[in-house]
Structure formats: structure tokens, C-alpha cells
Short mmCIF file of C-alpha atoms and ligand atoms in Angstrom, two decimals:
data_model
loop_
_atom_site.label_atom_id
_atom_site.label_comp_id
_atom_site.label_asym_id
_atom_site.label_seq_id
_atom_site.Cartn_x
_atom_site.Cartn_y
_atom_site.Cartn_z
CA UNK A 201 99.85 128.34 86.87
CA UNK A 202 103.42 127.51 87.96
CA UNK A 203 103.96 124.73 90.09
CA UNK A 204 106.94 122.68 91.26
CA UNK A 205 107.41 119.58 88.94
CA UNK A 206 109.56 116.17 90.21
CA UNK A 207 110.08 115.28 87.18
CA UNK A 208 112.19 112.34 87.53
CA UNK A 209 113.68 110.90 90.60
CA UNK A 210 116.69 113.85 91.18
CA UNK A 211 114.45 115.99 88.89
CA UNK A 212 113.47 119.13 90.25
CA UNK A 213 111.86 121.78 87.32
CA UNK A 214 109.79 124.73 87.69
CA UNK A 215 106.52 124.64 85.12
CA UNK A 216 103.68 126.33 83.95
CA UNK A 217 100.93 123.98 84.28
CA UNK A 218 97.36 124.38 83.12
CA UNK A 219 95.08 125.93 86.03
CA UNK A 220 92.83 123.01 87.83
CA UNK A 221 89.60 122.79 87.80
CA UNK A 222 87.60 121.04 90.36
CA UNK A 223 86.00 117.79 89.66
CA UNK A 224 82.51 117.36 91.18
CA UNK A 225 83.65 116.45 95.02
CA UNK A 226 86.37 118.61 94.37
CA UNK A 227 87.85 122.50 95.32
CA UNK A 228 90.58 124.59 93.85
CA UNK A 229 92.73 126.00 96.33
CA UNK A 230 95.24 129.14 96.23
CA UNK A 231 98.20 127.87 97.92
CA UNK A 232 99.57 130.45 100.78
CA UNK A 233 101.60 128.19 102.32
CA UNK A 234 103.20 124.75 101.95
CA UNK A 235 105.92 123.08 103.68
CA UNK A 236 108.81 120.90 102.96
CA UNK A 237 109.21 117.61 104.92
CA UNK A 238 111.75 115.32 105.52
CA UNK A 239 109.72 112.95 103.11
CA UNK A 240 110.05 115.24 100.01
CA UNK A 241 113.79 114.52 100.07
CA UNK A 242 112.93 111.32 99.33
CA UNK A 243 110.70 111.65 96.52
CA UNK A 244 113.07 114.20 95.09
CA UNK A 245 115.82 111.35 95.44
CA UNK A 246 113.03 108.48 94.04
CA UNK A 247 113.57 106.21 97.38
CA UNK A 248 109.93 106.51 98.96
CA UNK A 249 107.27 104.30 97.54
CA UNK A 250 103.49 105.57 95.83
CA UNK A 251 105.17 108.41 93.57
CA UNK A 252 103.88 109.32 90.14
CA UNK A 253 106.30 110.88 88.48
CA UNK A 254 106.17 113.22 86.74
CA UNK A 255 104.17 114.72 89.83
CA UNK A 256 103.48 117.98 91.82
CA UNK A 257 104.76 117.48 95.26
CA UNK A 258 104.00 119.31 98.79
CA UNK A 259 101.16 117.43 101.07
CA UNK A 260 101.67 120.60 103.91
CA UNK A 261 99.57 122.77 102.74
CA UNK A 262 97.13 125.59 103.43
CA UNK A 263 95.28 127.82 101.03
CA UNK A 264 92.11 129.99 100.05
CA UNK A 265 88.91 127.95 98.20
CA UNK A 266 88.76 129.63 94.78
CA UNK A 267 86.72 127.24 93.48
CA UNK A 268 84.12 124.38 94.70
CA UNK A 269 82.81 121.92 92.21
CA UNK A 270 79.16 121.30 91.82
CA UNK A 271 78.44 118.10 94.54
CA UNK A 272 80.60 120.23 97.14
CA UNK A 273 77.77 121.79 100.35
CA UNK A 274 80.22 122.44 102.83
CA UNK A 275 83.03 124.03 101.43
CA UNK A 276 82.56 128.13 100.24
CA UNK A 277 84.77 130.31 97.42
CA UNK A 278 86.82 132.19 99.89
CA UNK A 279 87.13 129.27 102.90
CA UNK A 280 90.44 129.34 104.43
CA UNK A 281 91.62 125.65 105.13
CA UNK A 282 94.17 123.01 105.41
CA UNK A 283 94.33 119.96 103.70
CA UNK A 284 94.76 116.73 104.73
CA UNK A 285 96.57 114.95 101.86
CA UNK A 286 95.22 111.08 103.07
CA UNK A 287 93.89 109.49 100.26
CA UNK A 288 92.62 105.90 101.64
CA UNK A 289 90.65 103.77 98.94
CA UNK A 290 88.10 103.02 101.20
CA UNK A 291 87.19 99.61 100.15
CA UNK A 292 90.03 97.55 101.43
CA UNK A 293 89.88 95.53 104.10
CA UNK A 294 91.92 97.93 106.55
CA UNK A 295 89.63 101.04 104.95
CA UNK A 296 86.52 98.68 106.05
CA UNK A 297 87.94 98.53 109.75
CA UNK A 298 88.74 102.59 109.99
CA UNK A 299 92.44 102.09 109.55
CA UNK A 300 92.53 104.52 106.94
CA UNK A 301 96.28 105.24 107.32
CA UNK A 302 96.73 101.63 106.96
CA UNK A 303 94.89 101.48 103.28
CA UNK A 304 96.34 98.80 100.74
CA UNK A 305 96.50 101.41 98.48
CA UNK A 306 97.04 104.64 100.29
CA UNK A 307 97.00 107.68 97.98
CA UNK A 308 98.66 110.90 99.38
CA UNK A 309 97.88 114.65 97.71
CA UNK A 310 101.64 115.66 96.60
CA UNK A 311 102.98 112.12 95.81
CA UNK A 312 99.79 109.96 94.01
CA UNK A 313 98.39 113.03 92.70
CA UNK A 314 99.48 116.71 92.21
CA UNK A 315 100.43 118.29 95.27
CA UNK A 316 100.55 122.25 96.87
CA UNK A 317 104.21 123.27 95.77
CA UNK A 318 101.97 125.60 92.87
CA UNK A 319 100.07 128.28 92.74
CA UNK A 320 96.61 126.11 92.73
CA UNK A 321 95.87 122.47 93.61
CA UNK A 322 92.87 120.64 93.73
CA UNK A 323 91.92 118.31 96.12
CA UNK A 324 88.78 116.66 97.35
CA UNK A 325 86.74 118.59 99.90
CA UNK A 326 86.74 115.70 102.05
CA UNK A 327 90.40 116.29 102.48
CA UNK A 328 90.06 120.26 103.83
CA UNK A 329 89.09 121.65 107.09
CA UNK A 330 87.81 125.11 107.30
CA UNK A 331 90.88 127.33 109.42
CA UNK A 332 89.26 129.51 112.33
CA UNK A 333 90.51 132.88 111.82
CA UNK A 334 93.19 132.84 114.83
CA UNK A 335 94.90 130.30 112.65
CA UNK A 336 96.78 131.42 110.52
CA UNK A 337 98.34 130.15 107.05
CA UNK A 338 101.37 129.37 108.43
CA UNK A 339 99.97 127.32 111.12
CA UNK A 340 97.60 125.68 109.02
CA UNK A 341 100.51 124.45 106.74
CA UNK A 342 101.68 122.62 109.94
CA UNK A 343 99.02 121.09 110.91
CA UNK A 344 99.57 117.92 108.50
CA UNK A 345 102.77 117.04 110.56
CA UNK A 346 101.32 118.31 113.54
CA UNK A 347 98.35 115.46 113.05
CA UNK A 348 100.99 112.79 112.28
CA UNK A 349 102.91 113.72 115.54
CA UNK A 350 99.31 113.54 117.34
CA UNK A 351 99.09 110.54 116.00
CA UNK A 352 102.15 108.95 117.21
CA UNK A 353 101.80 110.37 120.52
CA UNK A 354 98.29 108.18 120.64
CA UNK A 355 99.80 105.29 120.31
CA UNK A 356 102.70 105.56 122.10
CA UNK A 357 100.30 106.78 125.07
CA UNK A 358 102.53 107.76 127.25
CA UNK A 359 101.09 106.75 130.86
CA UNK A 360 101.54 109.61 133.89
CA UNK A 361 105.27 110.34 134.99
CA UNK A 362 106.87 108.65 132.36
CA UNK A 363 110.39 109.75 131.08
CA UNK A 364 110.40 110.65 127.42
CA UNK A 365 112.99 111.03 125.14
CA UNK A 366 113.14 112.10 121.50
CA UNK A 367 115.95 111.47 119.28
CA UNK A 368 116.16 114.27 116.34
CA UNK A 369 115.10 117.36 117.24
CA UNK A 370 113.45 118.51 113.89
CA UNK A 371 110.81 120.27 113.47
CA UNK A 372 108.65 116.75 114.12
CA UNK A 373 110.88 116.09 117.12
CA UNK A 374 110.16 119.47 118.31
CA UNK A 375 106.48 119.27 117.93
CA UNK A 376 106.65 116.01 119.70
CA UNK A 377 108.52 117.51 122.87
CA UNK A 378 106.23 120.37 122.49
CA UNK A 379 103.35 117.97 122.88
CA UNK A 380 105.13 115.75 125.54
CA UNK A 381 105.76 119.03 127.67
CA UNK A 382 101.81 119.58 127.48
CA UNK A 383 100.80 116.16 128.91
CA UNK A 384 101.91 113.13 131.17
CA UNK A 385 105.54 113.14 130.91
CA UNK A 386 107.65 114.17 134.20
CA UNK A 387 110.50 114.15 132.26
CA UNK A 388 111.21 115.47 128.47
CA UNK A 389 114.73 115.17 126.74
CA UNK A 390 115.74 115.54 123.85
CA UNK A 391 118.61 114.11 121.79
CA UNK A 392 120.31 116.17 118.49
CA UNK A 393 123.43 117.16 117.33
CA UNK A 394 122.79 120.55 116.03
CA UNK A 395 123.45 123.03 118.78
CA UNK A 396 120.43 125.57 116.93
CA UNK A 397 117.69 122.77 117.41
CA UNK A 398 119.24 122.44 120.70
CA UNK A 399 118.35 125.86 122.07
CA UNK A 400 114.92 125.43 120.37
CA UNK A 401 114.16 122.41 122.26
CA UNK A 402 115.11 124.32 125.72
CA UNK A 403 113.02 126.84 124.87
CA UNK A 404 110.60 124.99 124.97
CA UNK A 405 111.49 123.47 128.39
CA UNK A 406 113.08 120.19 127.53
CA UNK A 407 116.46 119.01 128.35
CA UNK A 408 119.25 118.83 125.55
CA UNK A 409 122.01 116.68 124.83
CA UNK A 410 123.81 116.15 121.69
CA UNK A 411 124.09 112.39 122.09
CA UNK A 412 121.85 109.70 122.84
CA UNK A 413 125.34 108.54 125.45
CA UNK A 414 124.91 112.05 127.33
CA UNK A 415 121.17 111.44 127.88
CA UNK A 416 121.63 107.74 129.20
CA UNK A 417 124.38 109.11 131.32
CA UNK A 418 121.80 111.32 132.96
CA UNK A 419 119.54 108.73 133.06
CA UNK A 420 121.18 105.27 133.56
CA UNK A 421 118.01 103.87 134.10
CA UNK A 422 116.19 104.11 130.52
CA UNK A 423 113.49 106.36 129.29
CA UNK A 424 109.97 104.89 129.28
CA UNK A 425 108.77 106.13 125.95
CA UNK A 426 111.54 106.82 123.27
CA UNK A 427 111.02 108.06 120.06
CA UNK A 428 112.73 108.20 117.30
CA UNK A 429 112.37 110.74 114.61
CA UNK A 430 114.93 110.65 112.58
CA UNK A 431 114.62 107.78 110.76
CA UNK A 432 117.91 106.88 110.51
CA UNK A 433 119.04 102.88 111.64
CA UNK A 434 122.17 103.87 113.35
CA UNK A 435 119.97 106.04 115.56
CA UNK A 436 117.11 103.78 115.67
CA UNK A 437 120.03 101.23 117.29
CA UNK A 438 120.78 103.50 120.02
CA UNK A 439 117.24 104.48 120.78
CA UNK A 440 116.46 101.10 121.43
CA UNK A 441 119.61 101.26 124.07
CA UNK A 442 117.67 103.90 125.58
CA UNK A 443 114.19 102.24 126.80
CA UNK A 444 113.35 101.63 130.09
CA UNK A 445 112.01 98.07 131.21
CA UNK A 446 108.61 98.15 130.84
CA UNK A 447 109.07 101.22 128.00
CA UNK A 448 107.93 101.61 124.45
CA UNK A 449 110.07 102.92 121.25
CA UNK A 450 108.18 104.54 119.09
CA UNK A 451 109.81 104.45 115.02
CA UNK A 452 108.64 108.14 113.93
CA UNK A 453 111.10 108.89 111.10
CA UNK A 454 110.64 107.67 107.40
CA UNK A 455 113.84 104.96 107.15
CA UNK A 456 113.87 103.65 103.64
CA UNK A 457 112.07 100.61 103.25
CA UNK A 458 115.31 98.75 102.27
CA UNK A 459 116.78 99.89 105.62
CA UNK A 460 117.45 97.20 108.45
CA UNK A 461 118.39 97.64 112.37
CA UNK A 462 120.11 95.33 114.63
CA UNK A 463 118.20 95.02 118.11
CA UNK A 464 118.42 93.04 120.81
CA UNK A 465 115.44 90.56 120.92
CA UNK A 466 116.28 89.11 124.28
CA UNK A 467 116.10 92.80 125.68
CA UNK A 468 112.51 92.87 124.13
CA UNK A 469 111.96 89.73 125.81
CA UNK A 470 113.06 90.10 129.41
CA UNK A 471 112.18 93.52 129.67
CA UNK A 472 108.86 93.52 127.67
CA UNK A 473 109.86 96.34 126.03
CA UNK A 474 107.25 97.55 122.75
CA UNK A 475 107.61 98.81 119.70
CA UNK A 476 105.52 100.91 117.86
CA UNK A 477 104.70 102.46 114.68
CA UNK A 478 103.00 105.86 113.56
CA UNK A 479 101.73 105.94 110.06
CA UNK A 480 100.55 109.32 108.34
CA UNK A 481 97.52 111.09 110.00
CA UNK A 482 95.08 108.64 110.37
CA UNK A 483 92.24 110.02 112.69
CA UNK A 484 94.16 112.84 113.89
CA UNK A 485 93.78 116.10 111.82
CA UNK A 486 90.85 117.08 113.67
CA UNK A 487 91.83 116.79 116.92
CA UNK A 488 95.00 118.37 115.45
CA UNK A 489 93.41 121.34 114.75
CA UNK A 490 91.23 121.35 117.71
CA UNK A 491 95.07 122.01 119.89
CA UNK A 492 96.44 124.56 117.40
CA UNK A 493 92.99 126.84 117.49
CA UNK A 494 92.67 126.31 121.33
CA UNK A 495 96.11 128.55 121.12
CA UNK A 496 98.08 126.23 123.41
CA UNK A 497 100.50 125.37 120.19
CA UNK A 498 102.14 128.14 118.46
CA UNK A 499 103.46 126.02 115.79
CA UNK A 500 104.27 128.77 113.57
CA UNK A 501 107.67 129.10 115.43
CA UNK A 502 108.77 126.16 113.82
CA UNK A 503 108.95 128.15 110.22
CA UNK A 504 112.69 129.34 109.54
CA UNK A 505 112.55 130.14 106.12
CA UNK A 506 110.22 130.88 103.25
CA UNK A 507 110.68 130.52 99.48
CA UNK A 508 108.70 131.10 96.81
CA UNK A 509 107.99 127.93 94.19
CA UNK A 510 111.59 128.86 92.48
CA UNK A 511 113.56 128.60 95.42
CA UNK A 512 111.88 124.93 96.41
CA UNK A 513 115.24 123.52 94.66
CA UNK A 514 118.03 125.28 97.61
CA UNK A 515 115.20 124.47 100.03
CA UNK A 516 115.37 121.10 99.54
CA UNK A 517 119.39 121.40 100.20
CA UNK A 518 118.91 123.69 103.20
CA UNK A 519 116.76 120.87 104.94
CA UNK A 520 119.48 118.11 103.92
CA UNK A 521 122.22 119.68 105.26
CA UNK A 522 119.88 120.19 108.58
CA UNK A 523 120.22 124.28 108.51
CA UNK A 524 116.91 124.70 108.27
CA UNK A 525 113.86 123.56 110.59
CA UNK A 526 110.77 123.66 108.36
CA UNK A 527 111.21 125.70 105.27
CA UNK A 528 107.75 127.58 103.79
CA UNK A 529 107.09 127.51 100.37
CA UNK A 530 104.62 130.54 99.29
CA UNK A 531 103.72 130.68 95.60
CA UNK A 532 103.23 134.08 95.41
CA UNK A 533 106.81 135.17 96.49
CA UNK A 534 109.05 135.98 93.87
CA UNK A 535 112.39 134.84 94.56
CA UNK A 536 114.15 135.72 91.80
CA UNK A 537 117.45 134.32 93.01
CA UNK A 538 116.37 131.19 94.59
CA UNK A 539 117.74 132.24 97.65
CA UNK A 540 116.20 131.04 100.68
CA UNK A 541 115.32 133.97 102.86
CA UNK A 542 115.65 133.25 106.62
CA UNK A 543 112.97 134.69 109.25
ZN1 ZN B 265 105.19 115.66 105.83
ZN1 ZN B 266 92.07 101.26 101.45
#
């Protein structure tokens, strides 16, 4: 099969691999759709922890079960599903407690082990979920971030009539206004510089500025649940700015782990402000795909471009640069010049 291979941090090669085969617990999967996140720049650019290079990478992924291995009951040649790429040891002590996205030694499909940027992966069956047929492969590609953002909106629980604000309005950010719209919040903003992600946001009926200064000037007040998702400290500095007494910041984006902010402990102090972290999936991929096949989510909207496996390499640079919101990969597309085709 080909696949995309990291071979090296700042490595990107396309290879024919051998085909999998399935390990007892295990299925084969055609891959139909897998997308690129904001974390794959950073294990194309070696700065995120738990990757085994030379590795396979792509942990958004949806496919067709071409083959099951012997222990596997549930799972059928011809299943449509997702995958969720969580790969928690089980035995340590946060494993024991049901923190699974807190394991010691958290494994992730397309970083610890080979991943859906090819035409095949294989993956415990465990890790997929059976797609009803209104979802399609697209959607079920987006359901990994989809869970994550689930996820973070859990704990941030935002109580009734709260005023939310999202910095980075990516396709995460989106997803995360997109969920805010659809529950408590009176009051959804969203903060990002690109006039495109802008309009998106809109759209979708949230209010748009391009700096976190234009939203506070709305707002002198604060926002009671702020979240950041882009990851980046300057930003996470002037998210912080933005929370309400009372309010919660929620740290969404991947920083690097060598990254440091500069916050104000005597605001977190005297006006009891939290902060929170979201980590991975954890419990939510379920309920995740409970929202997307009750039909109230259309997150296939999100998907700008497509590639096929060759044109992963300019994908990776369309995301960087912030032209593209979440860019498909889809083996079976034969993009002979690498050229990222928009929809
Ligand atoms: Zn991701
Ligand atoms: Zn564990």
C-alpha cells in the first residue's frame, strides 16, 4: 500500500508499505478519509512528544472494515466507522480511575503506531465505532476533533447565559462556537484574524472580531468562559485579559510543552477565576457521534480541501500559513501534482 511516512522530524516521504494485517483484536481499514490537524504540524516539525519515527501519521480518520481478525465479534468486513486513535495502557493508575486521556503512557493511532494518512491501517476494534449511514466519510473523519471539542466543552461547563468567547477560529474554534451556539451560552464571539474564518464563524451566528481588543471593547466586562484554541502564549496572555470574574479559561490549543505564559495570579486570586485543561477524547467519542448522527452538526462544512496521500506535503503548508480550515486527505485520489484542490 502507499502511505504517508514522517520519516524524520521535517521528513515528509511518500512509501509503499507492506499491506496490514489484523492482529487478533484487530481490523484493517480502507481509509476514505483522514484529516490534517493542527497537531500533525508538529510531528512533521518533531516538537510534540510520543512520536515513533519513522511513523505513519493521521489519527482523523474514517474508513471501510476490510478485514477483522479472529477474537473480533462486533466489528463486520464491510462496517463503515471512525476511529478513535486513544490508546490508554490501561493499567496505570489514572487508566485504573477512568481517566483514560490522562494515561502515563498514552498511545495515539498516527503518532505511537501507524496512522490513516495510507491506503490501509490497522487498528484495534476497540478503537472504531460503526458510522450510521446518514454519516458520512467526511463527517466521520471529524468526529475525532469533534470528541476532543466535546470534551472541552464538558469541562469547561458552561453554566446558562454565560458569555463565551473563542480565540482562533479554526476549524476546532469553529466546532466549539458551533457547539456553544447549540447550548447555554447567551452570548458567542469569536476572536481571529483571518477575515475567511471570520465569515464562517457568522455564519454560523457568532459575533466576529479580529482582535481579542475589539471583543473586550464590546464587552468591557469579561467573558465568562474563554477559550483558547490556538495554542499560541501570546494569545493565551490576552485570553486570560478576557475572563470575567467568576469565569473560566479553558487552554484548547496544543502550545509546545517548552512554551510559558505570563498571567496575572492576583487576578486568579481576587476574581476566582479557573483554568482548565482539555486533553484528547477521553469519554467523548460516543456522545460525539451521538450529535453528528442526530443531524444537528453538519461538520462536513468544515472540509476546504482534499488531497490525495501525495499532496499531504502542500497540505501541511496550506494549514500553516492558515489558508486552509481542515484539509481531507483521501488515499484513493490521485493527485498527480500535489496540488491541493479546494471545494
Ligand atoms: Zn487532531
Ligand atoms: Zn494508562
Amino acid at each position: 500500500m502507499k502511505a504517508v511516512v514522517l520519516a524524520a522530524p521535517g521528513q515528509i516521504e511518500v512509501r509503499t508499505l507492506p499491506d496490514p494485517a489484523p492482529a487478533r483484536d484487530q481490523v484493517v481499514v480502507r481509509v476514505h478519509a483522514c484529516g490534517i490537524c493542527g497537531s500533525d504540524l508538529q510531528l512533521v516539525d518533531g516538537t510534540l512528544a510520543g512520536a515513533a519515527y519513522p511513523f505513519v501519521p493521521g489519527h482523523e480518520l474514517a474508513g471501510e472494515v476490510v478485514a477483522v481478525g479472529a477474537d473480533v465479534a462486533d466489528l463486520r468486513v464491510g462496517d463503515r466507522v471512525a476511529a478513535d486513535p486513544s490508546l490508554p495502557c490501561g493499567t496505570c493508575a489514572p487508566c485504573r480511575r477512568g481517566a483514560v486521556n490522562l494515561c502515563r503512557r498514552f498511545g495515539v493511532i498516527g503518532a505511537s503506531v501507524d496512522g490513516g494518512f495510507a491506503e490501509y491501517v490497522a487498528l484495534p476494534a476497540r478503537n472504531a465505532y460503526v458510522l450510521p449511514e446518514q454519516v458520512s466519510y467526511a463527517a466521520g473523519a471529524l468526529l475525532e476533533p469533534f470528541a476532543c471539542v466535546v470534551h472541552g466543552f464538558q469541562r469547561l461547563a458552561p453554566p446558562a447565559g454565560s458569555a463565551f468567547l473563542v480565540v482562533g477560529a479554526g476549524a476546532i474554534g469553529l466546532m466549539l462556537l458551533e457547539l456553544a451556539l447549540r447550548t447555554a451560552p447567551a452570548e458567542v464571539v469569536a476572536v481571529e484574524r483571518h477575515a475567511e474564518r471570520r465569515a464562517v464563524a457568522e455564519r454560523l451566528g457568532a459575533r466576529a472580531h479580529a482582535t481579542v481588543a475589539e471583543a473586550l471593547a464590546t464587552r468591557p466586562e469579561g467573558f465568562d468562559c474563554v477559550v483558547d484554541a490556538t495554542g499560541v502564549p501570546a494569545a493565551v496572555e490576552e485570553a486570560f485579559d478576557t475572563v470575567a470574574p467568576g469565569g473560566r479559561l479553558l487552554l484548547f490549543g496544543v502550545a509546545r510543552a517548552s512554551d510559558r505564559v505570563r498571567l496575572a495570579p492576583y487576578r486568579i486570586y481576587r476574581d476566582e477565576i479557573t483554568v482548565l485543561g482539555s486533553m484528547s477524547v477521553g469519554h467523548a467519542f460516543a456522545p460525539a457521534l451521538e450529535l453528528v448522527a442526530g443531524g444537528a452538526f453538519e461538520l462536513e462544512r468544515l472540509v476546504t480541501h482534499t488531497v490525495g496521500l501525495e499532496g499531504f506535503a502542500e497540505a501541511v503548508e496550506l494549514l500553516r500559513r492558515g489558508e486552509a480550515l481542515k484539509t481531507h486527505v483521501i488515499p484513493s485520489l490521485v493527485d498527480g501534482s500535489g496540488a491541493a484542490s479546494a471545494r
